[in-house]
Short mmCIF file of C-alpha atoms in Angstrom, two decimals:
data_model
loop_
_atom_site.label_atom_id
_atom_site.label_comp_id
_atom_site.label_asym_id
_atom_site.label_seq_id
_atom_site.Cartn_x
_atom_site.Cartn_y
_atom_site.Cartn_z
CA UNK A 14 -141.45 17.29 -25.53
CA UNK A 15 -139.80 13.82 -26.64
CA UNK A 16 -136.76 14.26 -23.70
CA UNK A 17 -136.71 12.11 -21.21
CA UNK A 18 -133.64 13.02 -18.54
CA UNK A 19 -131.83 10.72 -16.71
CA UNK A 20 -129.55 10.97 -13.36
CA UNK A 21 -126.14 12.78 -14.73
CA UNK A 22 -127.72 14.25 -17.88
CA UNK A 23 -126.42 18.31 -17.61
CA UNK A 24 -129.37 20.79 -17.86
CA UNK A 25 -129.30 24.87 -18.70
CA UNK A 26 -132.02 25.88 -16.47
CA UNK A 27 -133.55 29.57 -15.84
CA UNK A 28 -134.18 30.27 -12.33
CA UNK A 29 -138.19 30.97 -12.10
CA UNK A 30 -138.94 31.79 -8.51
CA UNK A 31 -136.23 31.72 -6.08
CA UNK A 32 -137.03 30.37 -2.07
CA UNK A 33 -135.44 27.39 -0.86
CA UNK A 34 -131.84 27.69 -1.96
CA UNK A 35 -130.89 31.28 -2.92
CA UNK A 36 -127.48 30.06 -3.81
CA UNK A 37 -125.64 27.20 -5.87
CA UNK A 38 -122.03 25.84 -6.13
CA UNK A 39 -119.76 26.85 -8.57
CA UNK A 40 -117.09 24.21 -10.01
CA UNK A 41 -114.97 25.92 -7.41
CA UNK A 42 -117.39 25.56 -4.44
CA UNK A 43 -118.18 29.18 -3.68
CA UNK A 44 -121.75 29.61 -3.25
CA UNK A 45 -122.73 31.70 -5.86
CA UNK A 46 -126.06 34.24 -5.27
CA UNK A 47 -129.29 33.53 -7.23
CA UNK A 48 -131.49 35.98 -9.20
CA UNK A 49 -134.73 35.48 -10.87
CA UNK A 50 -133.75 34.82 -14.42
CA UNK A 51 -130.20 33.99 -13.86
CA UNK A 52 -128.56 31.34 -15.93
CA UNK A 53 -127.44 28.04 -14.26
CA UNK A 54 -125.93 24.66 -15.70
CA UNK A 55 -127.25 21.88 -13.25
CA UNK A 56 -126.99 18.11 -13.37
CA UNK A 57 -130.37 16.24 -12.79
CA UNK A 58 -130.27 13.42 -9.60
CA UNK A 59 -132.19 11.84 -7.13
CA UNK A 60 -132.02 13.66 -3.35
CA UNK A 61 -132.73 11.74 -0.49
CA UNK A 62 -132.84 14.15 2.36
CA UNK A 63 -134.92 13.58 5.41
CA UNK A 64 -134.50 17.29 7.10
CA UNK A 65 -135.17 18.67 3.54
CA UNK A 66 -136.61 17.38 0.00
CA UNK A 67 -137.62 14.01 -1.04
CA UNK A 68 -137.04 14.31 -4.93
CA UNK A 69 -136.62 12.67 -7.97
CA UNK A 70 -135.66 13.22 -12.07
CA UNK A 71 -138.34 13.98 -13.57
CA UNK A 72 -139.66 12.00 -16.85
CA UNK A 73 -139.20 15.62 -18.93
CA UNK A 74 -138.14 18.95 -19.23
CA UNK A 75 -141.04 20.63 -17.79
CA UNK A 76 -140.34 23.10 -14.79
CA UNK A 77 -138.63 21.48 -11.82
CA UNK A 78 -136.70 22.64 -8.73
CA UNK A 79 -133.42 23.03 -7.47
CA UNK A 80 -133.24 20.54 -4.96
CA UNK A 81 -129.54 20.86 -3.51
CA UNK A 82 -127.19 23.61 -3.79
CA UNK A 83 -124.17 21.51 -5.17
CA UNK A 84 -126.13 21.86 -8.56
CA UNK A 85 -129.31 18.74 -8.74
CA UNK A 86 -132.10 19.35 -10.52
CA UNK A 87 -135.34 17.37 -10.08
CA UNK A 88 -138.59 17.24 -8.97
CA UNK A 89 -139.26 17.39 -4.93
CA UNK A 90 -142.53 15.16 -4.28
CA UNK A 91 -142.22 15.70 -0.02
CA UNK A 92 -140.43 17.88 2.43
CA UNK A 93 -139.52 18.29 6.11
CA UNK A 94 -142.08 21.13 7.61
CA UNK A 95 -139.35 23.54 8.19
CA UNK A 96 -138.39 23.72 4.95
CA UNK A 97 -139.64 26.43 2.74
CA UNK A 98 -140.78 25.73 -0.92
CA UNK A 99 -138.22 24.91 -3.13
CA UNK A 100 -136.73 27.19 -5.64
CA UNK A 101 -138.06 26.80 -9.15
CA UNK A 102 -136.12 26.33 -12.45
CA UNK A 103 -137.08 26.43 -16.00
CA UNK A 104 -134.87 23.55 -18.04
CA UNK A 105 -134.21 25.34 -21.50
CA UNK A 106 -132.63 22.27 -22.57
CA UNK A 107 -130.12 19.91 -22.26
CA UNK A 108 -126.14 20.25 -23.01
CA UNK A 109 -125.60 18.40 -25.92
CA UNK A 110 -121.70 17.58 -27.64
CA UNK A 111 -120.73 18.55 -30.66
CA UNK A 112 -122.34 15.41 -32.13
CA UNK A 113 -125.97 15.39 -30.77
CA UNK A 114 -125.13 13.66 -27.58
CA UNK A 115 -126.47 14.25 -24.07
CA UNK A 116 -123.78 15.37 -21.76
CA UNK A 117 -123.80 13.47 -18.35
CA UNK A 118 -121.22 14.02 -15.60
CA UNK A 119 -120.53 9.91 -16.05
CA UNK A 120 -118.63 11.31 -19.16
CA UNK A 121 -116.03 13.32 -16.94
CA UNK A 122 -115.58 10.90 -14.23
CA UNK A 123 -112.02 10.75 -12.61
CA UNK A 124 -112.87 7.04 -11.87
CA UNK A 125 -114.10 3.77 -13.15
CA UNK A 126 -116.49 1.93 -11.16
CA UNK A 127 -116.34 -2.23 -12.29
CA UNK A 128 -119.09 -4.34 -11.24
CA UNK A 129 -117.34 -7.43 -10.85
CA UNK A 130 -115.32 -6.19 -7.73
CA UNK A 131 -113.38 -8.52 -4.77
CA UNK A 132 -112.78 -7.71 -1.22
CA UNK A 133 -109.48 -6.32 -0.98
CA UNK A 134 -106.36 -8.54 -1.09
CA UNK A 135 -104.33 -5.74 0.86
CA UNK A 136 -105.08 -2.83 2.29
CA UNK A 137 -105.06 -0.08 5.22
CA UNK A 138 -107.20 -0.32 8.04
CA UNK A 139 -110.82 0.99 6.67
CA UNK A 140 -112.97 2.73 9.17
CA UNK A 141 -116.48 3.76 8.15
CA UNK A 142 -118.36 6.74 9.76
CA UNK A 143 -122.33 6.03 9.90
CA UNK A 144 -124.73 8.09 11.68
CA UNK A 145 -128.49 8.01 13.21
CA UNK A 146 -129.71 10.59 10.85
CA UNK A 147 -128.72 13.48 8.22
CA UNK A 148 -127.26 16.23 10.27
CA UNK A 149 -126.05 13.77 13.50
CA UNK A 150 -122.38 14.97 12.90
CA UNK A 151 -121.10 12.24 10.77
CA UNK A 152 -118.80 14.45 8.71
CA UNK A 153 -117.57 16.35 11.62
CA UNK A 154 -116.68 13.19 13.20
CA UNK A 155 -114.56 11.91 10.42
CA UNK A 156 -112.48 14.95 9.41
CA UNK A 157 -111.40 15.16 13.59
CA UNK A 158 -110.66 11.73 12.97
CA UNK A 159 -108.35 12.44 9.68
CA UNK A 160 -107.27 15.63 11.90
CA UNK A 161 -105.81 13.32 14.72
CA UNK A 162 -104.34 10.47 12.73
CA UNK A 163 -102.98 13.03 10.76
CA UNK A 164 -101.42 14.86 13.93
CA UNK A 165 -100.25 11.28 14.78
CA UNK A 166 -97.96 11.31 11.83
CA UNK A 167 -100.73 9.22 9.56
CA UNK A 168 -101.33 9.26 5.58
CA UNK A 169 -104.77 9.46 6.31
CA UNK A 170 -107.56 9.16 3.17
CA UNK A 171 -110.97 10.18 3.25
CA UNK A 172 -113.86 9.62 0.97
CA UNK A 173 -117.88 9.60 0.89
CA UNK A 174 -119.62 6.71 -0.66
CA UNK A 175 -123.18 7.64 -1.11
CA UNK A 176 -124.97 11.18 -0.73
CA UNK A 177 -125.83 14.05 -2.60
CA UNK A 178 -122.85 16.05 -4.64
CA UNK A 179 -121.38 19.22 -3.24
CA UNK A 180 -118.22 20.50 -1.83
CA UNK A 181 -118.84 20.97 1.60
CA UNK A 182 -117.91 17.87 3.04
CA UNK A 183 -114.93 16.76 0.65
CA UNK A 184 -113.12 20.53 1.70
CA UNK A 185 -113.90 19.81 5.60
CA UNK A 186 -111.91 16.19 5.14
CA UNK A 187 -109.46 18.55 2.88
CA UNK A 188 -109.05 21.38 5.35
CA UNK A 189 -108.70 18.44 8.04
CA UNK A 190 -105.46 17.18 6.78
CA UNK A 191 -106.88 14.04 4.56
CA UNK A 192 -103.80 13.54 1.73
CA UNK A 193 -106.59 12.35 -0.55
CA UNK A 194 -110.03 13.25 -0.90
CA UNK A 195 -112.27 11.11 -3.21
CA UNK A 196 -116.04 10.65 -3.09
CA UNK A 197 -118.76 9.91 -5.38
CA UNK A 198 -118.83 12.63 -7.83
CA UNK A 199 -115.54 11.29 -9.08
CA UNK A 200 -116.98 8.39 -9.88
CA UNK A 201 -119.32 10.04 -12.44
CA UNK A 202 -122.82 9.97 -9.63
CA UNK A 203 -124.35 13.83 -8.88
CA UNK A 204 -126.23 11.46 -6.04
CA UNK A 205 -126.66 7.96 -5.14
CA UNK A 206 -130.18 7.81 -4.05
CA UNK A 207 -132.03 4.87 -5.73
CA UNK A 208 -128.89 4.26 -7.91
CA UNK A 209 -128.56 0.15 -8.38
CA UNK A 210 -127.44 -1.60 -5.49
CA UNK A 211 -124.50 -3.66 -7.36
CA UNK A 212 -123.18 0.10 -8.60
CA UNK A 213 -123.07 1.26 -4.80
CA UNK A 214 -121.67 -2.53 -3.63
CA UNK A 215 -118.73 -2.06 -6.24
CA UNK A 216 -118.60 1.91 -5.15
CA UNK A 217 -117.59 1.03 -1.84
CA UNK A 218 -115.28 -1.75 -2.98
CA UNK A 219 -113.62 0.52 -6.03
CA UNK A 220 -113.39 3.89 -3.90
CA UNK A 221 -111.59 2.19 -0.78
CA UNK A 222 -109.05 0.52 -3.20
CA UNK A 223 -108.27 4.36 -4.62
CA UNK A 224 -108.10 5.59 -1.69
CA UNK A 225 -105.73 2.62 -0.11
CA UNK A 226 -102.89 3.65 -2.14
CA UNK A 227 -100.03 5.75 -0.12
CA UNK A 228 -102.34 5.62 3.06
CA UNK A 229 -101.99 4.36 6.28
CA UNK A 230 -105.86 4.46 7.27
CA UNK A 231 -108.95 5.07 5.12
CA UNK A 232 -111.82 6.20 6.85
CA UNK A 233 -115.21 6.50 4.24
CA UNK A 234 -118.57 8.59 5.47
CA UNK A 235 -121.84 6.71 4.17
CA UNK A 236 -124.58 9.48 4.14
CA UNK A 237 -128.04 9.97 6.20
CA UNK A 238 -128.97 7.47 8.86
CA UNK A 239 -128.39 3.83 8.94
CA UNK A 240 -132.40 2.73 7.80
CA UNK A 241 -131.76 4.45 5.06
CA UNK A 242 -132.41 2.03 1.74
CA UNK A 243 -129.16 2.01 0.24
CA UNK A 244 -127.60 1.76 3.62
CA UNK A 245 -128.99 -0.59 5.31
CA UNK A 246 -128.84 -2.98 2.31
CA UNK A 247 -124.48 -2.17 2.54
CA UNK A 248 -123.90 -2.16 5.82
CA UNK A 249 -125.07 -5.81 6.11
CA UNK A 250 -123.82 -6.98 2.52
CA UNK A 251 -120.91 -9.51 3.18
CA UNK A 252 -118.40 -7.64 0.88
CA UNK A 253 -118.87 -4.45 2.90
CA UNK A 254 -118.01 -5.92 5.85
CA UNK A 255 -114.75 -7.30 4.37
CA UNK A 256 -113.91 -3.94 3.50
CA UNK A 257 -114.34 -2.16 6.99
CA UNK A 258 -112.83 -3.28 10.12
CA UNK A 259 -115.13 -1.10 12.09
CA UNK A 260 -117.55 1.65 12.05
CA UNK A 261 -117.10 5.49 14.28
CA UNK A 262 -121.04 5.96 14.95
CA UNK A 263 -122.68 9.37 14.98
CA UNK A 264 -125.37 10.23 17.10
CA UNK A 265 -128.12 13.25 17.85
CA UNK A 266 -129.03 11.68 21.62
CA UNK A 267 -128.33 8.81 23.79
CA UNK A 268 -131.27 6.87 22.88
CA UNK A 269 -130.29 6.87 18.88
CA UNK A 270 -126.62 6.42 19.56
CA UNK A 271 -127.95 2.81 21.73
CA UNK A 272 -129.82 1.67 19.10
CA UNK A 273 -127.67 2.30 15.90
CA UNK A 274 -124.98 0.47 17.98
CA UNK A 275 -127.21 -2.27 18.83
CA UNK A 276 -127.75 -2.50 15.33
CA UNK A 277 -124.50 -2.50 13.50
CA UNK A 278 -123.86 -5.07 16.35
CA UNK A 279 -126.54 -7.08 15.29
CA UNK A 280 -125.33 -6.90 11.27
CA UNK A 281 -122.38 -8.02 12.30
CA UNK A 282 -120.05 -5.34 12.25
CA UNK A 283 -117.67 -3.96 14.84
CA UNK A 284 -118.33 -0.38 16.86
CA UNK A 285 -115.34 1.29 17.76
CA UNK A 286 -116.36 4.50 19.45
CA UNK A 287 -120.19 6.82 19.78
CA UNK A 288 -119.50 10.46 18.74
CA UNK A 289 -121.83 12.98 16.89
CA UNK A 290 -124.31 15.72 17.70
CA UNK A 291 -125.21 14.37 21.44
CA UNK A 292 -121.45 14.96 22.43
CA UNK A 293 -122.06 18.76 22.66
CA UNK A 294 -124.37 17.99 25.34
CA UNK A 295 -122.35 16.84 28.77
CA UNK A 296 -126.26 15.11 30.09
CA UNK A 297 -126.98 13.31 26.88
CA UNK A 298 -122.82 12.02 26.67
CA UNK A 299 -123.07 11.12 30.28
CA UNK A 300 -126.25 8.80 29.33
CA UNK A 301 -124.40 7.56 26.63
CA UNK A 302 -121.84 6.58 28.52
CA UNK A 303 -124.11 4.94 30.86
CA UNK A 304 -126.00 2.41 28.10
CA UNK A 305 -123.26 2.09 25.46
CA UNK A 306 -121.26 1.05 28.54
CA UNK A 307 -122.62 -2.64 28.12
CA UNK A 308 -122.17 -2.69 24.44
CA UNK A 309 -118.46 -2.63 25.23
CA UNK A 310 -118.83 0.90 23.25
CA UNK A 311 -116.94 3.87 24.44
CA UNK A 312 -118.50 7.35 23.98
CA UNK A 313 -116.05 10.59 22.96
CA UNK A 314 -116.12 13.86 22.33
CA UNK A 315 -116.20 14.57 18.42
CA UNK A 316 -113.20 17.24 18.77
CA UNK A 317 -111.43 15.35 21.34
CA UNK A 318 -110.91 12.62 18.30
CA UNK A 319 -108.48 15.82 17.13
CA UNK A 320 -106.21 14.63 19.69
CA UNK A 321 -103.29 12.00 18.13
CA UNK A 322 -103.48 9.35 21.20
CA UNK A 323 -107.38 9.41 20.76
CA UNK A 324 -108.03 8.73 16.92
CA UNK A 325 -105.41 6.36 17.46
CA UNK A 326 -107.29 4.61 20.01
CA UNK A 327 -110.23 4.61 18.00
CA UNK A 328 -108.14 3.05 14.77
CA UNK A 329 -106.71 0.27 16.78
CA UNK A 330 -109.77 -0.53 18.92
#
């Protein structure tokens, strides 16, 4: 009754009552089936997820939820309509060290992250992938990106700066041909949501100069859309704009991909090419075209960025 868990801390839950997420990640990213009762070792975070859970750690170890299926525990206070209930666990109790201590996934992080952080003396060109929305293809669009430099004969690098931990998207950059992989996680975070903004300033700052090393282009994913909290603070913070020469926007239709251009534009930061959900559609493309035209914005396929003269188009635009 006297715990009080913070983002990190690792929880033994029971599951209670499965519906949401029937599965959950395994350290080796195979989605692992749920059962009533079954034993699972979560880490509790923050999710910000506006096509699923608004949720939060909760102030004890009373019965929570599952709230994403890399392994977060917390509390969901909203979600989207379409989303069914989510599934309930019971925390048993925290992991504790041999000592007493609470065991938090800070303690196994791959990565420091210094608050007193610089723009970059030297480094690779930096391209950041943004997006309208979650699901607008922002992850899609940046591992055909690290598939065409790649193809081009490119040490490419590939990392995600904010989010919510799990595997997916760090295997799709893998599987892509990225020679390094890095995101958040190895930083000691299960999620950024509502983390401080000087930790996510120095994130950016800390993970591009990891991933610099060996690599001829870096190209970072920043989660959700861009009036998102954390985001839109960073993508108009001076020391993030030092760090990225220019942003690959993701979009779901013509209308979102004008006015997250517009936007970035507006913050001050340069857009090198539209891609994203709407390119699946050859109507909504051809009305991007048509109004990202005067923004001096070109419009391509996501899977055409596969192709070695395109991706390195987009680089050197």
């Amino acid at each position: 009754g006297d715990i009080t868990p913070t983002p990190g801390d690792v929880v033994i839950a029971r599951i209670s009552h499965i519906s949401n997420h029937k599965r959950v990640e395994t350290p080796e990213s195979r989605k692992a089936v749920l059962f009533d009762g079954a034993l699972v070792m979560l880490a509790y975070g923050h999710r910000y997820a506006a096509d699923q859970f608004l949720a939060h750690v909760p102030d004890s170890l009373d019965h929570c939820h599952l709230v994403a299926a890399g392994g977060i525990a917390g509390v969901v206070t909203e979600l989207h309509d379409r989303m069914k209930e989510p599934t309930e666990i019971e925390p048993l109790g925290l992991l504790a060290t041999t000592d007493g201590g609470v065991v938090n996934v800070r303690d196994f992080a791959a990565f420091d992250n210094p608050l007193v952080v610089g723009a970059p003396q030297q480094r690779p060109k930096v391209i950041a992938v943004l997006g309208t929305s979650m699901n607008s293809g922002k992850s899609t669009t940046l591992a055909c990106l690290v598939n065409g430099l790649t193809a081009a004969g490119q040490q490419v690098a590939a990392g995600k700066i904010t989010g919510t931990g799990a595997g997916n998207d760090r295997m799709l950059y893998h599987d892509a041909g990225a020679h390094r992989v890095v995101d958040f996680t190895d930083f000691g975070y299960p999620t950024t949501f509502r983390m401080n903004f000087a930790e996510i300033r120095a994130l950016t700052v800390n993970m591009i100069n990891t991933l610099s090393a060996g690599s001829d282009t870096v190209i970072v994913e920043i989660a959700d859309g861009i009036y998102q909290g954390e985001t839109a603070r960073l993508l108009r913070d001076e020391l993030f704009q030092e760090c990225v020469d220019s942003v690959v926007f993701s979009a779901v239709d013509a209308l979102g991909a004008k006015a997250g251009a517009e936007e970035l534009i507006k913050a001050g930061l340069k857009v090198s090419a539209a891609a994203g959900v709407m390119t699946a559609s050859p109507l909504a493309t051809a009305e991007a075209c048509e109004v990202l035209g005067t923004l001096g914005v070109p419009v391509i396929s996501t899977y055409a960025l596969t192709a070695p003269e395109v991706a390195t188009g987009v680089v050197e635009f």
